[in-house]
Amino acid sequence: MPRHFALFLLAIVSLLLVTCKSRHAQNTPPSSPAVYTVSLGKVAKKSIFRNDSMSIWGGSVVKDDAGIYHMYYSRWPRRLGWAWVTDSEIAHATAPTAFGPFTFQDVTLPRRGADYWDGWCTHNPTVRRYNGKYYLYYMGNTGDQRVTSIPGAENPNAHLNWSHRNLQRIGVAVADNPNGPWERFDEPLIDVSPDSNAIDALMTSNPSITQLIDGSYLLIYKGVAQKKRMPFGGPVAHGVAVSNSPTGPFYKQAGVEVFTIEGDDFPAEDPFIWHHRGAYRAIVKDMRGIFTEAGRSLALFNSDDGLDWTLSEKPLLSDTQIFWEDGSITDVDHLERPQLYVENGEPLMLVCAADTLDGNGVRQSFNVQIPVIIK
């Protein structure tokens, strides 16, 4: 066999081996992250944020260069009942420690006119600091401005204003200082899809974001489709979008749905995502114990790439109880909107929204700051 022909065959074989290896790598699922557990510690009595006249919900915390802790949270007048969908506004409080006590400072994202996509309601904030700037991701809406909630109603979600609920969109506000001023945008960051069959054809809400190892940004969000009976719609699913900038544009990843389970139209919501110890992590509200078998609860997921998520070997993070340092326990109706605070690369605290019903059947809601233990 001529030498040049033999070399040619060798090159062809090498190319085929490289191609096969590449295809194998593409088709091989990512390795499962190592066992990673998160548990919650006991809560100090100072680590609760409430108000006598306002319903409080869903806080997110960041620390500034002076060592002050800033919480951004949702609030609305308690006298209106469970009126978050029409009357929530994102407010700002500060504290000398991550665990409080927090003191109200100002309203960060107030109403700015019903003609804006987020002009009547801002809700469910999550704050991040990237490259010296502060980014506040949130849900906003507008609508017919009618308060349809009933104070003290046993099932407040039965009295939602559906025009506002279905006009929810995701936005971001930007500031050089956590005290503001905050720049808002005239268009949503994550809008609904024009495809009527998409998982987010009806509304988008509840953003969670983390920076990927390559420097880009991964955003996971709640979407509602139009396939089920209106006005609720559904199914409710979570989509993924990526961008090279914290302010977008974000590109939705077609065909990717996360935190789903076959046959269930609304298994989860309120994900919080972050990267720690070599993998991406998520704390997710388990709507009915589908993932944890513990009823309404918080569940832990892991991922190698932020796209393919698997349930942790020890998924249960919490049920609906708060354990206090003095040994007492409070049973709450909800413990949700988990927002992890990470300091110097290590998870320190979980901020959750909680609520109870008082003797008159009126819902009392508050935020609680819970120590986090990672193993």
mmCIF file of N, CA and C in Angstrom, residues 75-182:
data_model
loop_
_atom_site.group_PDB
_atom_site.id
_atom_site.type_symbol
_atom_site.label_atom_id
_atom_site.label_comp_id
_atom_site.label_asym_id
_atom_site.label_seq_id
_atom_site.Cartn_x
_atom_site.Cartn_y
_atom_site.Cartn_z
ATOM 1 N N ARG A 75 -45.616 44.653 49.386
ATOM 2 C CA ARG A 75 -46.550 45.042 50.433
ATOM 3 C C ARG A 75 -47.789 45.662 49.799
ATOM 4 N N TRP A 76 -48.922 45.576 50.515
ATOM 5 C CA TRP A 76 -50.168 46.206 50.101
ATOM 6 C C TRP A 76 -51.043 46.395 51.334
ATOM 7 N N PRO A 77 -52.028 47.281 51.287
ATOM 8 C CA PRO A 77 -52.849 47.557 52.474
ATOM 9 C C PRO A 77 -53.623 46.319 52.937
ATOM 10 N N ARG A 78 -53.474 45.988 54.203
ATOM 11 C CA ARG A 78 -54.132 44.802 54.734
ATOM 12 C C ARG A 78 -55.648 44.916 54.678
ATOM 13 N N ARG A 79 -56.172 46.126 54.786
ATOM 14 C CA ARG A 79 -57.625 46.335 54.790
ATOM 15 C C ARG A 79 -58.273 45.876 53.488
ATOM 16 N N LEU A 80 -57.485 45.726 52.411
ATOM 17 C CA LEU A 80 -58.023 45.300 51.120
ATOM 18 C C LEU A 80 -58.133 43.793 50.994
ATOM 19 N N GLY A 81 -57.611 43.055 51.969
ATOM 20 C CA GLY A 81 -57.591 41.608 51.841
ATOM 21 C C GLY A 81 -56.385 41.151 51.038
ATOM 22 N N TRP A 82 -56.507 40.010 50.361
ATOM 23 C CA TRP A 82 -55.374 39.428 49.627
ATOM 24 C C TRP A 82 -55.273 40.064 48.237
ATOM 25 N N ALA A 83 -54.960 41.377 48.252
ATOM 26 C CA ALA A 83 -55.039 42.191 47.031
ATOM 27 C C ALA A 83 -53.683 42.392 46.377
ATOM 28 N N TRP A 84 -52.789 41.421 46.498
ATOM 29 C CA TRP A 84 -51.461 41.572 45.911
ATOM 30 C C TRP A 84 -51.515 41.801 44.409
ATOM 31 N N VAL A 85 -52.459 41.168 43.744
ATOM 32 C CA VAL A 85 -52.464 41.197 42.284
ATOM 33 C C VAL A 85 -52.835 42.570 41.725
ATOM 34 N N THR A 86 -53.520 43.386 42.535
ATOM 35 C CA THR A 86 -53.873 44.731 42.088
ATOM 36 C C THR A 86 -53.117 45.823 42.830
ATOM 37 N N ASP A 87 -52.730 45.597 44.081
ATOM 38 C CA ASP A 87 -52.273 46.701 44.916
ATOM 39 C C ASP A 87 -50.887 46.517 45.530
ATOM 40 N N SER A 88 -50.156 45.500 45.116
ATOM 41 C CA SER A 88 -48.812 45.324 45.643
ATOM 42 C C SER A 88 -47.870 46.395 45.102
ATOM 43 N N GLU A 89 -46.919 46.774 45.946
ATOM 44 C CA GLU A 89 -45.817 47.641 45.523
ATOM 45 C C GLU A 89 -44.548 47.096 46.159
ATOM 46 N N ILE A 90 -43.414 47.262 45.494
ATOM 47 C CA ILE A 90 -42.144 46.799 46.033
ATOM 48 C C ILE A 90 -41.535 47.912 46.869
ATOM 49 N N ALA A 91 -41.284 47.586 48.144
ATOM 50 C CA ALA A 91 -40.750 48.541 49.103
ATOM 51 C C ALA A 91 -39.357 48.112 49.545
ATOM 52 N N HIS A 92 -38.736 48.961 50.375
ATOM 53 C CA HIS A 92 -37.322 48.838 50.725
ATOM 54 C C HIS A 92 -37.158 49.033 52.223
ATOM 55 N N ALA A 93 -36.425 48.122 52.860
ATOM 56 C CA ALA A 93 -36.102 48.229 54.285
ATOM 57 C C ALA A 93 -34.622 47.931 54.473
ATOM 58 N N THR A 94 -34.055 48.391 55.587
ATOM 59 C CA THR A 94 -32.637 48.156 55.861
ATOM 60 C C THR A 94 -32.453 47.620 57.270
ATOM 61 N N ALA A 95 -31.277 46.993 57.485
ATOM 62 C CA ALA A 95 -30.955 46.422 58.788
ATOM 63 C C ALA A 95 -29.440 46.398 58.960
ATOM 64 N N PRO A 96 -28.964 46.386 60.219
ATOM 65 C CA PRO A 96 -27.520 46.302 60.468
ATOM 66 C C PRO A 96 -26.961 44.894 60.323
ATOM 67 N N THR A 97 -27.831 43.880 60.334
ATOM 68 C CA THR A 97 -27.410 42.493 60.142
ATOM 69 C C THR A 97 -28.340 41.830 59.140
ATOM 70 N N ALA A 98 -27.884 40.724 58.580
ATOM 71 C CA ALA A 98 -28.716 40.007 57.614
ATOM 72 C C ALA A 98 -29.995 39.493 58.242
ATOM 73 N N PHE A 99 -29.959 39.224 59.541
ATOM 74 C CA PHE A 99 -31.107 38.641 60.226
ATOM 75 C C PHE A 99 -32.014 39.693 60.870
ATOM 76 N N GLY A 100 -31.753 40.978 60.567
ATOM 77 C CA GLY A 100 -32.613 42.036 61.058
ATOM 78 C C GLY A 100 -32.127 42.622 62.372
ATOM 79 N N PRO A 101 -32.980 43.440 63.017
ATOM 80 C CA PRO A 101 -34.340 43.806 62.560
ATOM 81 C C PRO A 101 -34.312 44.820 61.409
ATOM 82 N N PHE A 102 -35.230 44.656 60.454
ATOM 83 C CA PHE A 102 -35.324 45.537 59.301
ATOM 84 C C PHE A 102 -36.296 46.679 59.577
ATOM 85 N N THR A 103 -35.966 47.849 59.029
ATOM 86 C CA THR A 103 -36.771 49.051 59.184
ATOM 87 C C THR A 103 -37.140 49.614 57.820
ATOM 88 N N PHE A 104 -38.408 49.917 57.631
ATOM 89 C CA PHE A 104 -38.890 50.469 56.358
ATOM 90 C C PHE A 104 -38.151 51.756 56.010
ATOM 91 N N GLN A 105 -37.810 51.908 54.707
ATOM 92 C CA GLN A 105 -37.151 53.114 54.226
ATOM 93 C C GLN A 105 -37.972 53.867 53.186
ATOM 94 N N ASP A 106 -38.416 53.186 52.160
ATOM 95 C CA ASP A 106 -39.127 53.865 51.071
ATOM 96 C C ASP A 106 -39.797 52.839 50.167
ATOM 97 N N VAL A 107 -40.586 53.352 49.235
ATOM 98 C CA VAL A 107 -41.188 52.507 48.200
ATOM 99 C C VAL A 107 -40.287 52.559 46.972
ATOM 100 N N THR A 108 -39.767 51.395 46.583
ATOM 101 C CA THR A 108 -38.792 51.326 45.498
ATOM 102 C C THR A 108 -39.448 51.434 44.127
ATOM 103 N N LEU A 109 -40.503 50.662 43.912
ATOM 104 C CA LEU A 109 -41.190 50.654 42.612
ATOM 105 C C LEU A 109 -42.666 50.945 42.826
ATOM 106 N N PRO A 110 -43.021 52.235 42.927
ATOM 107 C CA PRO A 110 -44.423 52.607 43.147
ATOM 108 C C PRO A 110 -45.219 52.556 41.846
ATOM 109 N N ARG A 111 -46.507 52.794 41.955
ATOM 110 C CA ARG A 111 -47.324 52.933 40.750
ATOM 111 C C ARG A 111 -46.798 54.074 39.888
ATOM 112 N N ARG A 112 -46.863 53.870 38.580
ATOM 113 C CA ARG A 112 -46.410 54.940 37.684
ATOM 114 C C ARG A 112 -47.381 55.178 36.529
ATOM 115 N N GLY A 113 -48.602 54.681 36.677
ATOM 116 C CA GLY A 113 -49.611 54.944 35.664
ATOM 117 C C GLY A 113 -50.067 53.678 34.972
ATOM 118 N N ALA A 114 -51.364 53.523 34.826
ATOM 119 C CA ALA A 114 -51.945 52.288 34.294
ATOM 120 C C ALA A 114 -51.575 52.022 32.843
ATOM 121 N N ASP A 115 -51.030 53.014 32.136
ATOM 122 C CA ASP A 115 -50.639 52.815 30.745
ATOM 123 C C ASP A 115 -49.322 52.051 30.610
ATOM 124 N N TYR A 116 -48.567 51.968 31.701
ATOM 125 C CA TYR A 116 -47.327 51.193 31.667
ATOM 126 C C TYR A 116 -47.623 49.724 31.931
ATOM 127 N N TRP A 117 -46.796 48.845 31.367
ATOM 128 C CA TRP A 117 -47.002 47.408 31.551
ATOM 129 C C TRP A 117 -46.917 47.019 33.034
ATOM 130 N N ASP A 118 -46.107 47.767 33.821
ATOM 131 C CA ASP A 118 -45.971 47.514 35.259
ATOM 132 C C ASP A 118 -46.477 48.701 36.071
ATOM 133 N N GLY A 119 -47.420 49.441 35.502
ATOM 134 C CA GLY A 119 -47.789 50.715 36.090
ATOM 135 C C GLY A 119 -48.705 50.660 37.285
ATOM 136 N N TRP A 120 -49.350 49.505 37.526
ATOM 137 C CA TRP A 120 -50.326 49.453 38.615
ATOM 138 C C TRP A 120 -49.906 48.545 39.757
ATOM 139 N N CYS A 121 -49.024 47.598 39.493
ATOM 140 C CA CYS A 121 -48.644 46.628 40.517
ATOM 141 C C CYS A 121 -47.214 46.176 40.271
ATOM 142 N N THR A 122 -46.399 46.124 41.346
ATOM 143 C CA THR A 122 -45.075 45.497 41.293
ATOM 144 C C THR A 122 -44.986 44.504 42.446
ATOM 145 N N HIS A 123 -44.361 43.354 42.203
ATOM 146 C CA HIS A 123 -44.500 42.248 43.156
ATOM 147 C C HIS A 123 -43.357 41.256 42.976
ATOM 148 N N ASN A 124 -43.123 40.453 44.019
ATOM 149 C CA ASN A 124 -42.180 39.328 44.022
ATOM 150 C C ASN A 124 -40.780 39.704 43.526
ATOM 151 N N PRO A 125 -40.077 40.574 44.278
ATOM 152 C CA PRO A 125 -38.743 40.993 43.851
ATOM 153 C C PRO A 125 -37.662 39.966 44.157
ATOM 154 N N THR A 126 -36.599 40.004 43.367
ATOM 155 C CA THR A 126 -35.356 39.302 43.680
ATOM 156 C C THR A 126 -34.216 40.210 43.255
ATOM 157 N N VAL A 127 -33.295 40.501 44.161
ATOM 158 C CA VAL A 127 -32.253 41.492 43.911
ATOM 159 C C VAL A 127 -30.902 40.807 43.738
ATOM 160 N N ARG A 128 -30.080 41.358 42.820
ATOM 161 C CA ARG A 128 -28.725 40.869 42.567
ATOM 162 C C ARG A 128 -27.779 42.044 42.391
ATOM 163 N N ARG A 129 -26.506 41.783 42.656
ATOM 164 C CA ARG A 129 -25.471 42.762 42.370
ATOM 165 C C ARG A 129 -24.485 42.144 41.385
ATOM 166 N N TYR A 130 -24.335 42.783 40.234
ATOM 167 C CA TYR A 130 -23.405 42.327 39.217
ATOM 168 C C TYR A 130 -22.537 43.508 38.782
ATOM 169 N N ASN A 131 -21.226 43.318 38.846
ATOM 170 C CA ASN A 131 -20.276 44.321 38.350
ATOM 171 C C ASN A 131 -20.548 45.713 38.909
ATOM 172 N N GLY A 132 -20.858 45.773 40.204
ATOM 173 C CA GLY A 132 -21.018 47.050 40.874
ATOM 174 C C GLY A 132 -22.380 47.687 40.757
ATOM 175 N N LYS A 133 -23.280 47.116 39.970
ATOM 176 C CA LYS A 133 -24.637 47.649 39.833
ATOM 177 C C LYS A 133 -25.635 46.715 40.499
ATOM 178 N N TYR A 134 -26.777 47.263 40.874
ATOM 179 C CA TYR A 134 -27.841 46.504 41.518
ATOM 180 C C TYR A 134 -28.985 46.291 40.531
ATOM 181 N N TYR A 135 -29.469 45.051 40.481
ATOM 182 C CA TYR A 135 -30.531 44.679 39.545
ATOM 183 C C TYR A 135 -31.692 44.090 40.337
ATOM 184 N N LEU A 136 -32.853 44.677 40.163
ATOM 185 C CA LEU A 136 -34.049 44.244 40.877
ATOM 186 C C LEU A 136 -35.026 43.638 39.870
ATOM 187 N N TYR A 137 -35.146 42.317 39.899
ATOM 188 C CA TYR A 137 -36.057 41.597 39.001
ATOM 189 C C TYR A 137 -37.397 41.434 39.718
ATOM 190 N N TYR A 138 -38.485 41.524 38.951
ATOM 191 C CA TYR A 138 -39.796 41.549 39.596
ATOM 192 C C TYR A 138 -40.891 41.230 38.584
ATOM 193 N N MET A 139 -42.099 41.051 39.123
ATOM 194 C CA MET A 139 -43.310 40.962 38.299
ATOM 195 C C MET A 139 -44.031 42.295 38.357
ATOM 196 N N GLY A 140 -44.538 42.736 37.215
ATOM 197 C CA GLY A 140 -45.376 43.925 37.181
ATOM 198 C C GLY A 140 -46.624 43.659 36.360
ATOM 199 N N ASN A 141 -47.673 44.464 36.602
ATOM 200 C CA ASN A 141 -48.859 44.343 35.760
ATOM 201 C C ASN A 141 -49.633 45.657 35.730
ATOM 202 N N THR A 142 -50.625 45.689 34.902
ATOM 203 C CA THR A 142 -51.623 46.744 34.886
ATOM 204 C C THR A 142 -52.971 46.053 34.720
ATOM 205 N N GLY A 143 -54.032 46.810 34.463
ATOM 206 C CA GLY A 143 -55.344 46.178 34.321
ATOM 207 C C GLY A 143 -56.467 47.148 34.580
ATOM 208 N N ASP A 144 -57.628 46.600 34.955
ATOM 209 C CA ASP A 144 -58.810 47.447 35.135
ATOM 210 C C ASP A 144 -58.874 48.109 36.510
ATOM 211 N N GLN A 145 -57.910 47.797 37.384
ATOM 212 C CA GLN A 145 -57.729 48.465 38.686
ATOM 213 C C GLN A 145 -58.835 48.168 39.697
ATOM 214 N N ARG A 146 -59.642 47.141 39.472
ATOM 215 C CA ARG A 146 -60.706 46.801 40.411
ATOM 216 C C ARG A 146 -60.168 45.871 41.498
ATOM 217 N N VAL A 147 -60.423 46.222 42.748
ATOM 218 C CA VAL A 147 -60.063 45.359 43.873
ATOM 219 C C VAL A 147 -61.189 44.352 44.068
ATOM 220 N N THR A 148 -60.902 43.090 43.824
ATOM 221 C CA THR A 148 -61.920 42.039 43.905
ATOM 222 C C THR A 148 -61.714 41.116 45.102
ATOM 223 N N SER A 149 -60.647 41.343 45.858
ATOM 224 C CA SER A 149 -60.387 40.510 47.035
ATOM 225 C C SER A 149 -61.401 40.804 48.130
ATOM 226 N N ILE A 150 -61.554 39.842 49.037
ATOM 227 C CA ILE A 150 -62.472 39.974 50.172
ATOM 228 C C ILE A 150 -61.687 39.760 51.453
ATOM 229 N N PRO A 151 -61.549 40.787 52.298
ATOM 230 C CA PRO A 151 -60.791 40.618 53.539
ATOM 231 C C PRO A 151 -61.331 39.468 54.372
ATOM 232 N N GLY A 152 -60.406 38.605 54.821
ATOM 233 C CA GLY A 152 -60.791 37.482 55.661
ATOM 234 C C GLY A 152 -61.304 36.282 54.899
ATOM 235 N N ALA A 153 -61.320 36.342 53.564
ATOM 236 C CA ALA A 153 -61.823 35.207 52.788
ATOM 237 C C ALA A 153 -60.939 33.988 53.011
ATOM 238 N N GLU A 154 -61.567 32.827 53.179
ATOM 239 C CA GLU A 154 -60.822 31.611 53.470
ATOM 240 C C GLU A 154 -59.900 31.236 52.317
ATOM 241 N N ASN A 155 -60.367 31.406 51.085
ATOM 242 C CA ASN A 155 -59.556 31.104 49.907
ATOM 243 C C ASN A 155 -59.361 32.388 49.110
ATOM 244 N N PRO A 156 -58.312 33.165 49.409
ATOM 245 C CA PRO A 156 -58.157 34.461 48.754
ATOM 246 C C PRO A 156 -57.951 34.364 47.258
ATOM 247 N N ASN A 157 -57.350 33.270 46.773
ATOM 248 C CA ASN A 157 -57.103 33.159 45.343
ATOM 249 C C ASN A 157 -58.392 33.006 44.542
ATOM 250 N N ALA A 158 -59.492 32.676 45.221
ATOM 251 C CA ALA A 158 -60.776 32.586 44.514
ATOM 252 C C ALA A 158 -61.310 33.959 44.149
ATOM 253 N N HIS A 159 -60.692 35.007 44.705
ATOM 254 C CA HIS A 159 -61.173 36.360 44.468
ATOM 255 C C HIS A 159 -60.107 37.218 43.797
ATOM 256 N N LEU A 160 -59.278 36.594 42.963
ATOM 257 C CA LEU A 160 -58.285 37.339 42.213
ATOM 258 C C LEU A 160 -58.949 38.208 41.150
ATOM 259 N N ASN A 161 -58.316 39.336 40.867
ATOM 260 C CA ASN A 161 -58.685 40.111 39.694
ATOM 261 C C ASN A 161 -57.940 39.487 38.513
ATOM 262 N N TRP A 162 -58.655 38.791 37.666
ATOM 263 C CA TRP A 162 -58.007 37.995 36.631
ATOM 264 C C TRP A 162 -57.395 38.841 35.525
ATOM 265 N N SER A 163 -57.917 40.040 35.282
ATOM 266 C CA SER A 163 -57.293 40.881 34.262
ATOM 267 C C SER A 163 -55.883 41.266 34.688
ATOM 268 N N HIS A 164 -55.695 41.569 35.969
ATOM 269 C CA HIS A 164 -54.353 41.885 36.463
ATOM 270 C C HIS A 164 -53.477 40.639 36.515
ATOM 271 N N ARG A 165 -54.039 39.541 36.979
ATOM 272 C CA ARG A 165 -53.245 38.315 37.074
ATOM 273 C C ARG A 165 -52.709 37.907 35.713
ATOM 274 N N ASN A 166 -53.526 37.993 34.682
ATOM 275 C CA ASN A 166 -53.107 37.512 33.372
ATOM 276 C C ASN A 166 -52.287 38.528 32.585
ATOM 277 N N LEU A 167 -52.133 39.735 33.123
ATOM 278 C CA LEU A 167 -51.261 40.724 32.505
ATOM 279 C C LEU A 167 -49.912 40.814 33.230
ATOM 280 N N GLN A 168 -49.597 39.832 34.052
ATOM 281 C CA GLN A 168 -48.286 39.799 34.698
ATOM 282 C C GLN A 168 -47.181 39.604 33.658
ATOM 283 N N ARG A 169 -46.122 40.394 33.829
ATOM 284 C CA ARG A 169 -44.928 40.283 32.995
ATOM 285 C C ARG A 169 -43.708 40.474 33.889
ATOM 286 N N ILE A 170 -42.541 40.098 33.399
ATOM 287 C CA ILE A 170 -41.302 40.184 34.165
ATOM 288 C C ILE A 170 -40.500 41.395 33.718
ATOM 289 N N GLY A 171 -39.981 42.136 34.717
ATOM 290 C CA GLY A 171 -39.149 43.279 34.418
ATOM 291 C C GLY A 171 -37.908 43.321 35.284
ATOM 292 N N VAL A 172 -37.062 44.323 35.030
ATOM 293 C CA VAL A 172 -35.878 44.563 35.849
ATOM 294 C C VAL A 172 -35.692 46.067 35.991
ATOM 295 N N ALA A 173 -35.286 46.497 37.178
ATOM 296 C CA ALA A 173 -34.917 47.886 37.437
ATOM 297 C C ALA A 173 -33.447 47.895 37.848
ATOM 298 N N VAL A 174 -32.728 48.975 37.515
ATOM 299 C CA VAL A 174 -31.276 49.041 37.696
ATOM 300 C C VAL A 174 -30.909 50.284 38.496
ATOM 301 N N ALA A 175 -29.922 50.149 39.395
ATOM 302 C CA ALA A 175 -29.460 51.288 40.192
ATOM 303 C C ALA A 175 -27.969 51.144 40.479
ATOM 304 N N ASP A 176 -27.307 52.273 40.675
ATOM 305 C CA ASP A 176 -25.908 52.269 41.096
ATOM 306 C C ASP A 176 -25.787 52.160 42.610
ATOM 307 N N ASN A 177 -26.883 52.431 43.310
ATOM 308 C CA ASN A 177 -26.898 52.434 44.765
ATOM 309 C C ASN A 177 -28.176 51.737 45.224
ATOM 310 N N PRO A 178 -28.124 50.901 46.246
ATOM 311 C CA PRO A 178 -29.343 50.199 46.672
ATOM 312 C C PRO A 178 -30.421 51.127 47.218
ATOM 313 N N ASN A 179 -30.058 52.375 47.533
ATOM 314 C CA ASN A 179 -31.054 53.362 47.947
ATOM 315 C C ASN A 179 -31.713 54.063 46.762
ATOM 316 N N GLY A 180 -31.299 53.704 45.555
ATOM 317 C CA GLY A 180 -31.850 54.314 44.354
ATOM 318 C C GLY A 180 -31.057 55.535 43.936
ATOM 319 N N PRO A 181 -31.524 56.228 42.883
ATOM 320 C CA PRO A 181 -32.767 55.974 42.149
ATOM 321 C C PRO A 181 -32.668 54.740 41.251
ATOM 322 N N TRP A 182 -33.840 54.167 40.965
ATOM 323 C CA TRP A 182 -33.938 52.962 40.146
ATOM 324 C C TRP A 182 -34.471 53.306 38.760
#
